[in-house]
Short mmCIF file of C-alpha atoms in Angstrom, two decimals:
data_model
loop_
_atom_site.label_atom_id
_atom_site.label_comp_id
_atom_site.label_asym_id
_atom_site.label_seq_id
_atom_site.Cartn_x
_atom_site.Cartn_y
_atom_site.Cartn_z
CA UNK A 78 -4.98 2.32 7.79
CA UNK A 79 -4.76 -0.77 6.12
CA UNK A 80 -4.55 -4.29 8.50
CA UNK A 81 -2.48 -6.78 6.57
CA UNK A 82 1.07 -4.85 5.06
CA UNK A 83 2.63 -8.48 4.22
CA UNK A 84 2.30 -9.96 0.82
CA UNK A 85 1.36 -13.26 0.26
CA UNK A 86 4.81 -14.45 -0.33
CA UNK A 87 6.04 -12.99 3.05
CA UNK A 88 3.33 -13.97 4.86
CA UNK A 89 3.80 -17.96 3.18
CA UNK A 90 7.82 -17.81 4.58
CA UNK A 91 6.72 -16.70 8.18
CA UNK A 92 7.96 -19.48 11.03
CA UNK A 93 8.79 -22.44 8.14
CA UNK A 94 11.75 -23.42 6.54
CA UNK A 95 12.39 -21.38 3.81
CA UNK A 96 15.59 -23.15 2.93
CA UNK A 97 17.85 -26.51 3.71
CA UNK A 98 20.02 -25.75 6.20
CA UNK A 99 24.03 -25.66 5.64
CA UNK A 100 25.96 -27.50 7.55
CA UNK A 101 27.00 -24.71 10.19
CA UNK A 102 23.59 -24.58 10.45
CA UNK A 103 22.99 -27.88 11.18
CA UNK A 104 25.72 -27.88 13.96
CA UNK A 105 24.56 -24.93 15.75
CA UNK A 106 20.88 -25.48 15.99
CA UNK A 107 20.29 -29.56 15.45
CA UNK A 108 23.53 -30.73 17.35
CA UNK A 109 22.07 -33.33 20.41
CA UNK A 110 24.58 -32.66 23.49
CA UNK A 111 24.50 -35.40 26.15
CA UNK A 112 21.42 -33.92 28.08
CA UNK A 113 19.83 -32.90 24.90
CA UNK A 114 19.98 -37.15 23.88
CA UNK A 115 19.25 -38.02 27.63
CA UNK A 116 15.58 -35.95 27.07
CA UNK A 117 15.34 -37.62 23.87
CA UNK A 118 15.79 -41.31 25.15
CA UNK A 119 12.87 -40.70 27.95
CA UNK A 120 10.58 -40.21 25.06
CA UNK A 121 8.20 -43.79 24.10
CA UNK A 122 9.62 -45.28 21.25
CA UNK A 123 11.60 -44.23 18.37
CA UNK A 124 9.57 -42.35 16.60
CA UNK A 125 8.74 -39.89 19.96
CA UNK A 126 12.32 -39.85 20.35
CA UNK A 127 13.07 -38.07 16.88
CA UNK A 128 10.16 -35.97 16.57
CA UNK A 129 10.95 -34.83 20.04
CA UNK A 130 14.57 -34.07 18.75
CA UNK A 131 13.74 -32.31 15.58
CA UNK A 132 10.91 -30.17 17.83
CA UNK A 133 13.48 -28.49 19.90
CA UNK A 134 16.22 -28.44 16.79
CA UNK A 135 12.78 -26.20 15.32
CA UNK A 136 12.70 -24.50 18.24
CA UNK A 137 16.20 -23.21 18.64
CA UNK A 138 16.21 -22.62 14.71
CA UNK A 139 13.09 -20.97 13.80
CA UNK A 140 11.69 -19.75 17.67
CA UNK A 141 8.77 -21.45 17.33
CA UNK A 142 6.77 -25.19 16.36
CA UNK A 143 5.78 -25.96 13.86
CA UNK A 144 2.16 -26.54 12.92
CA UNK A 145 3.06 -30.29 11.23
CA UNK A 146 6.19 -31.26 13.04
CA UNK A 147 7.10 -33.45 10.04
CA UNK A 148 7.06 -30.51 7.92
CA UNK A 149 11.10 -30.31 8.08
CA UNK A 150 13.96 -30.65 5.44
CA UNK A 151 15.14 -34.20 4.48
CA UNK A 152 18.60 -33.28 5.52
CA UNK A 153 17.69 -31.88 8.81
CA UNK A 154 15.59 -35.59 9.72
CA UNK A 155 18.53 -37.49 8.32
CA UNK A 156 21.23 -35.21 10.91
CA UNK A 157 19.16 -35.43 13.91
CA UNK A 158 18.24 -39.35 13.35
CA UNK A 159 22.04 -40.46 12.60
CA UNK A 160 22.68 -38.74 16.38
CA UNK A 161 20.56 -40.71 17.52
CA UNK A 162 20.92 -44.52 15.86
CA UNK A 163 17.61 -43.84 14.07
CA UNK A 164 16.59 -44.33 10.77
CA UNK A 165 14.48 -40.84 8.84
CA UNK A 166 11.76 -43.13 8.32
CA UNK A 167 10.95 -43.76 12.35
CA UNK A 168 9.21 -40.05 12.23
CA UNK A 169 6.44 -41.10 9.54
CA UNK A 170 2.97 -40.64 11.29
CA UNK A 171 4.01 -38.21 14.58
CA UNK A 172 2.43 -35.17 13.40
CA UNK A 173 -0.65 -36.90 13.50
CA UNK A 174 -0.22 -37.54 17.36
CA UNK A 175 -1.09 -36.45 20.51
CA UNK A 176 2.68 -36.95 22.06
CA UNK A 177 3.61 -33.49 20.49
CA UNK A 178 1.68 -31.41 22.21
CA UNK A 179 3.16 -32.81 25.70
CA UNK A 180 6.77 -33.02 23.73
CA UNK A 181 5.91 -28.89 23.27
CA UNK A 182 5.73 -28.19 27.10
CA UNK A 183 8.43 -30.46 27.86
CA UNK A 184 10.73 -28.17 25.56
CA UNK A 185 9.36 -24.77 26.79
CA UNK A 186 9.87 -25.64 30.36
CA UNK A 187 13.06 -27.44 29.97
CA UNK A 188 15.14 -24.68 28.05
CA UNK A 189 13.61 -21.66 28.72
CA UNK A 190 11.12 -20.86 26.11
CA UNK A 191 7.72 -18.55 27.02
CA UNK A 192 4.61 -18.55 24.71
CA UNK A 193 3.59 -15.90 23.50
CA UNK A 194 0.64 -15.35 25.92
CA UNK A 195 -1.05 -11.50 27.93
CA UNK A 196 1.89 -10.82 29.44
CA UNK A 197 3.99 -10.89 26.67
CA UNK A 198 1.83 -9.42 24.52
CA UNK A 199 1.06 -6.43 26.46
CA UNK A 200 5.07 -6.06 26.94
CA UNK A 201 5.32 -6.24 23.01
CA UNK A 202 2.75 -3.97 22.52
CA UNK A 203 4.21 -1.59 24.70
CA UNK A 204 7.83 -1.60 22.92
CA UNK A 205 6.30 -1.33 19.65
CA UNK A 206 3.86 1.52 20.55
CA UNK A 207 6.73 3.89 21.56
CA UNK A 208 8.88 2.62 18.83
CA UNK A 209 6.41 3.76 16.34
CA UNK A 210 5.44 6.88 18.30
CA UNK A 211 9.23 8.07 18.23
CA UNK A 212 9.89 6.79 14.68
CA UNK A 213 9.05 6.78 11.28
CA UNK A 214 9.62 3.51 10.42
CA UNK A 215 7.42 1.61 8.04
CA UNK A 216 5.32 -1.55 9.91
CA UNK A 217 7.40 -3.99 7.96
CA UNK A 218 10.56 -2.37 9.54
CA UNK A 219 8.34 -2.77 12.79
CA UNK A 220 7.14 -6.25 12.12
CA UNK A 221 10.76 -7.90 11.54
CA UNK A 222 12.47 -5.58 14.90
CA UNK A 223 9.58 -7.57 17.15
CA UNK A 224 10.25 -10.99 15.87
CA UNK A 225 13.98 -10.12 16.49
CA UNK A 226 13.02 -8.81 19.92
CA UNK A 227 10.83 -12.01 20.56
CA UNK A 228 13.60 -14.43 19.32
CA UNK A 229 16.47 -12.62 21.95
CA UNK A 230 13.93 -13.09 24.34
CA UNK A 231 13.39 -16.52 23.82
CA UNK A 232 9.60 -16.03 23.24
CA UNK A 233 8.03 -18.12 21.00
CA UNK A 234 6.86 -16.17 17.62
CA UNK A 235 2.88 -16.17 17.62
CA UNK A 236 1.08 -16.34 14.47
CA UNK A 237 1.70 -14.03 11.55
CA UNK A 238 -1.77 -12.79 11.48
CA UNK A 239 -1.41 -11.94 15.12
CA UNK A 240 1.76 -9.74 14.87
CA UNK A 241 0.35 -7.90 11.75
CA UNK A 242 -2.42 -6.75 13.45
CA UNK A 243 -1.12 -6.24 16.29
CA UNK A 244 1.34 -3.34 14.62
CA UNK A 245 -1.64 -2.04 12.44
CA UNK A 246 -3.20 -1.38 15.41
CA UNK A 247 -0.82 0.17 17.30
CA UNK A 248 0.58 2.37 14.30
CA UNK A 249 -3.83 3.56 14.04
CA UNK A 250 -3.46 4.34 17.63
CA UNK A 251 -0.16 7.12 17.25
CA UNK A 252 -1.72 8.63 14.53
CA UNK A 253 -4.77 9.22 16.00
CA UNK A 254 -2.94 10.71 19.06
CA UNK A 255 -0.55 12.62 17.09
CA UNK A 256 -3.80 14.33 14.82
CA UNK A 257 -5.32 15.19 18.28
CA UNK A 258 -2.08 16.72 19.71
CA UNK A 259 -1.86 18.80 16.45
CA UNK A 260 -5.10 19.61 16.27
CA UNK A 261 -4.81 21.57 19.59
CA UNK A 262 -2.07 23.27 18.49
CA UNK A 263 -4.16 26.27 16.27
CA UNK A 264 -6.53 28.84 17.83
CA UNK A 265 -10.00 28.68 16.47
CA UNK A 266 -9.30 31.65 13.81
CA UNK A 267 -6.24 29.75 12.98
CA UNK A 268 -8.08 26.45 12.03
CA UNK A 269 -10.64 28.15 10.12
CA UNK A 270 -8.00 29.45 8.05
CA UNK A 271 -6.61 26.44 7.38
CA UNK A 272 -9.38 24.31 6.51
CA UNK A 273 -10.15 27.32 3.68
CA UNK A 274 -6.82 25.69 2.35
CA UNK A 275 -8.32 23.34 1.22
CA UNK A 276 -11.42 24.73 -0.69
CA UNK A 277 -10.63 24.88 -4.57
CA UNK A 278 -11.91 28.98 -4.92
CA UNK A 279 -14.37 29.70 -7.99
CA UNK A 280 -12.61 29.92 -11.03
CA UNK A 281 -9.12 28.14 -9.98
CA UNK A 282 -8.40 24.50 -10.83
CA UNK A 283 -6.43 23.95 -7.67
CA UNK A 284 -6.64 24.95 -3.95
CA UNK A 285 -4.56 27.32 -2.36
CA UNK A 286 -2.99 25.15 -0.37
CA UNK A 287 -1.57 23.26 -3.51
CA UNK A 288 -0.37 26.57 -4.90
CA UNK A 289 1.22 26.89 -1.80
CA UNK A 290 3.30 23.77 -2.02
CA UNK A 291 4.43 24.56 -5.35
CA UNK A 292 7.58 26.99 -4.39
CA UNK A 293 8.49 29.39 -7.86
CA UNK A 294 10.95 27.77 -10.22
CA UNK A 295 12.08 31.33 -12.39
CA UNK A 296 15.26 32.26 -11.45
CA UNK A 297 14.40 36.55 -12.12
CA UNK A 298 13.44 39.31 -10.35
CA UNK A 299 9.50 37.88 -10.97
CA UNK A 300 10.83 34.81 -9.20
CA UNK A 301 12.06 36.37 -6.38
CA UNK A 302 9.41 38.50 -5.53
CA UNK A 303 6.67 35.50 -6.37
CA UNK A 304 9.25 33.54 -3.25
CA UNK A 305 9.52 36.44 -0.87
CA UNK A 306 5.06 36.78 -1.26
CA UNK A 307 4.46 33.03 -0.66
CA UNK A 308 7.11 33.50 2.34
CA UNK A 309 4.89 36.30 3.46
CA UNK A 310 1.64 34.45 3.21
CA UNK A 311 2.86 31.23 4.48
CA UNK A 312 4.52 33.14 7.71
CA UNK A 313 1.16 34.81 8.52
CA UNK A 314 -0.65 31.31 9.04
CA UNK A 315 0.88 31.98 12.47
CA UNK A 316 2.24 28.00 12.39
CA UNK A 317 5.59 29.54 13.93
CA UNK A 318 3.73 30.19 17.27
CA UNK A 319 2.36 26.82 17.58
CA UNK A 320 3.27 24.51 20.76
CA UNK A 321 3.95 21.30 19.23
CA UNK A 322 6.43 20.10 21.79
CA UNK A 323 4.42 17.15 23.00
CA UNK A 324 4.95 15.44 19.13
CA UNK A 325 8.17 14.07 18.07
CA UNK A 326 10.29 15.77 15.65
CA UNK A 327 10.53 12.80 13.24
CA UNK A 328 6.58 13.23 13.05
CA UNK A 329 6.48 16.49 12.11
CA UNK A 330 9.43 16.63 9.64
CA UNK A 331 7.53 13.57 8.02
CA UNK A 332 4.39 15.64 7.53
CA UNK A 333 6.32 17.83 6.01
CA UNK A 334 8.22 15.77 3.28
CA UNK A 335 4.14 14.67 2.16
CA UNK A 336 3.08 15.75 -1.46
CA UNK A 337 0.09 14.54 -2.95
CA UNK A 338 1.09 12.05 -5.90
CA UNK A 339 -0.69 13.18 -9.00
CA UNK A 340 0.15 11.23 -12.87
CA UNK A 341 1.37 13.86 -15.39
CA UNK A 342 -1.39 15.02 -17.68
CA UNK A 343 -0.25 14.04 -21.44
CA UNK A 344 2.07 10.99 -20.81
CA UNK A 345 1.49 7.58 -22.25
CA UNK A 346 2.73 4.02 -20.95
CA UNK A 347 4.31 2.38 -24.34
CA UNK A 348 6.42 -0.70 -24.02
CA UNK A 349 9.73 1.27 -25.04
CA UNK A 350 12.19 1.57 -22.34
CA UNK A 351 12.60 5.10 -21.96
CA UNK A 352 15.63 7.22 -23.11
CA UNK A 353 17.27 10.17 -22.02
CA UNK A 354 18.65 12.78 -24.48
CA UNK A 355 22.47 13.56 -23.62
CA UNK A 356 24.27 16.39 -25.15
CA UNK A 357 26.34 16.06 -28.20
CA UNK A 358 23.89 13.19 -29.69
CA UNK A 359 24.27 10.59 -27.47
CA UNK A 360 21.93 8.36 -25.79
CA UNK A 361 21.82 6.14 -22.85
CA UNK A 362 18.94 3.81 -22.32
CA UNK A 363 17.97 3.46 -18.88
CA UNK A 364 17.88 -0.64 -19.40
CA UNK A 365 15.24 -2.72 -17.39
CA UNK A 366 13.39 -1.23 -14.19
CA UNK A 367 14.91 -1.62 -10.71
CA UNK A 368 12.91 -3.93 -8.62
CA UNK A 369 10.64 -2.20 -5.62
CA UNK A 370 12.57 -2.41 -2.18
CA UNK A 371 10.37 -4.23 -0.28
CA UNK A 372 10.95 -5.09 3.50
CA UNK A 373 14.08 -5.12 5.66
CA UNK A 374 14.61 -8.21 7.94
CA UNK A 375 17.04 -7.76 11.23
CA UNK A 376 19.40 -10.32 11.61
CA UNK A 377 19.02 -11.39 15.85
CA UNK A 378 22.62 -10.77 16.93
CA UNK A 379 23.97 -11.70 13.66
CA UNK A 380 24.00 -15.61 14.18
CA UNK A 381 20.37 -16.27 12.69
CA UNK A 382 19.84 -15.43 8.86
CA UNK A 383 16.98 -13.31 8.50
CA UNK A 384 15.01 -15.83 6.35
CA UNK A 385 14.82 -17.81 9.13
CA UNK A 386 12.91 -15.28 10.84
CA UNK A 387 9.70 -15.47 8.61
CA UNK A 388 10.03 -12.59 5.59
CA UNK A 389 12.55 -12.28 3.92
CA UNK A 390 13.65 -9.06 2.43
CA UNK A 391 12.98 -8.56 -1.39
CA UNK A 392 16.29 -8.49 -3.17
CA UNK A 393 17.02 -5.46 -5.72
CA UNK A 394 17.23 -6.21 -8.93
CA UNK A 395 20.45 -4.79 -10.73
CA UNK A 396 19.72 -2.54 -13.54
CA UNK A 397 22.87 -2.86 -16.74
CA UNK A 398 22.15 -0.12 -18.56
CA UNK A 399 23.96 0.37 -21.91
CA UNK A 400 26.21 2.14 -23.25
CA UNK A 401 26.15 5.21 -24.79
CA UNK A 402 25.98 4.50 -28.67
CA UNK A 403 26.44 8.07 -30.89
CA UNK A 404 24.10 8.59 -33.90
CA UNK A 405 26.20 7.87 -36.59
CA UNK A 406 27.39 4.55 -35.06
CA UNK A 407 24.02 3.41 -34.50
CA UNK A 408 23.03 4.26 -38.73
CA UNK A 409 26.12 2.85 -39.51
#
């Protein structure tokens, strides 16, 4: 099972700002109350006191700091500074200081943020591991439903690397419990049986097994009996008797929805679009191909967009196709 399931692009927009802020945005996560300007003031000069503001505005907007502290929007430096009678250009130079680190703790200890330390990793770990034991869901699905369960928890995000291996781990782990469970399942007669499946018999291009997955497609009396014999055979593998109660449902209906993905002998990639033939001479062409879905990000208690999370979910690209033109229009 591969490690890394992010792209390079998702794994770039992980804990940065992906985009300027609106205004609401500004309000709700960069707004200085009294207390929040009281902390502020205690820091050493003016240029502690704003990158000690725009740390916790970070904090509160993207759940965790950031790696350069100066690495914000323009418009975010110019909102917190004008709350404070600052000018943008006091924060030049305090990334490069040793004041953030302490400015850090004062933030996690003053509002209630945790780092993401044993404790809460092992609590993570747990959550995901029976997530993905009862589920099916694919580890990006998994990756974005932890940083939404670390952000409601007020847990600071820990590095992207981190959380992607922490899921490809834990996804190795269930299905190397769920092959043992259903491994046990089959007496030894039964497994010998099935692992002759798999052998491709002399003189056949194909196993038995894949002639078994390929159900008759005749609609006749052939058909018919060709379904009722492959019911037969399939029913006297003896799977019906097999105790498979200890494995979710979900798993099991999943193993059954797998076919082996094999390119069509014959066909030929050509840089037409491709048409399909409609009755009475007309033609529709099936127009540009719809982008690949890529990963789904969960919006924490719908106040925090999901780009703000780290990935962002791939937007599907709308497909126009034509219309239908008839012969004699298009040689006219």
């Amino acid at each position: 099972m591969p490690v890394s399931f992010l792209s390079a692009e998702q794994r770039s927009r992980y804990g940065v700002f992906n985009a300027v802020p609106d205004i609401a945005q500004l309000g709700a996560f960069f707004h200085l109350d009294a207390d929040d300007r009281r902390r502020a003031m205690a820091a050493n000069g003016a240029r502690n006191r704003l990158g000690w503001s725009l740390q916790l505005g970070t904090a509160r907007f993207l759940n965790c700091f950031l790696d350069d502290p100066e690495d914000v929007p323009a418009a975010v430096v110019d909102y917190v500074a004008e709350q404070l009678v600052l000018q943008a250009a006091d924060l030049k130079g305090y990334g490069e200081k040793e004041a953030r680190w302490a400015h850090q703790e004062q933030i996690r200890t003053g509002y209630g943020y945790t780092a993401f330390a044993g404790e809460q990793w092992f609590a993570l770990a747990c959550w995901l591991y029976k997530r993905a034991w009862t589920t099916n869901e694919r580890p990006i699905v998994l990756f974005d439903l932890a940083t939404h369960r670390l952000v409601e928890a007020k847990i600071l995000l820990p590095g992207v690397t981190t959380l992607e291996r922490l899921i490809a781990a834990l996804r190795e782990r269930v299905a190397a419990r769920q092959h043992a469970l259903m491994a046990t399942a089959p007496s030894p007669n039964q497994a010998a049986v099935l692992e002759n499946l798999v052998k491709v018999e002399e003189g056949r291009r194909v196993s038995r097994l894949d002639r078994l997955r390929k159900s008759p497609t005749d609609v006749s009396s052939t058909g018919l009996v060709k379904a009722l014999d492959r019911h037969v055979e399939l029913r006297d593998l003896g799977a019906a008797g097999w105790d498979l109660s200890a494995v979710p449902p979900g798993k099991i209906a999943a193993l059954a929805l797998l076919r082996p993905r094999r390119p069509r002998p014959g066909r030929r990639r050509t840089g037409r679009r491709p048409q399909t033939r409609h009755p009475g001479g007309l033609r529709r062409d099936h127009g540009p191909p719809v982008g690949r879905r890529g990963d789904r990000s969960v919006r924490p208690g719908g106040r925090r967009p999901a780009a703000h999370l780290g990935v962002q979910s791939d937007q599907r690209a709308d497909a126009h196709p034509q219309r239908p033109r008839h012969r004699g229009d298009r040689a006219a």
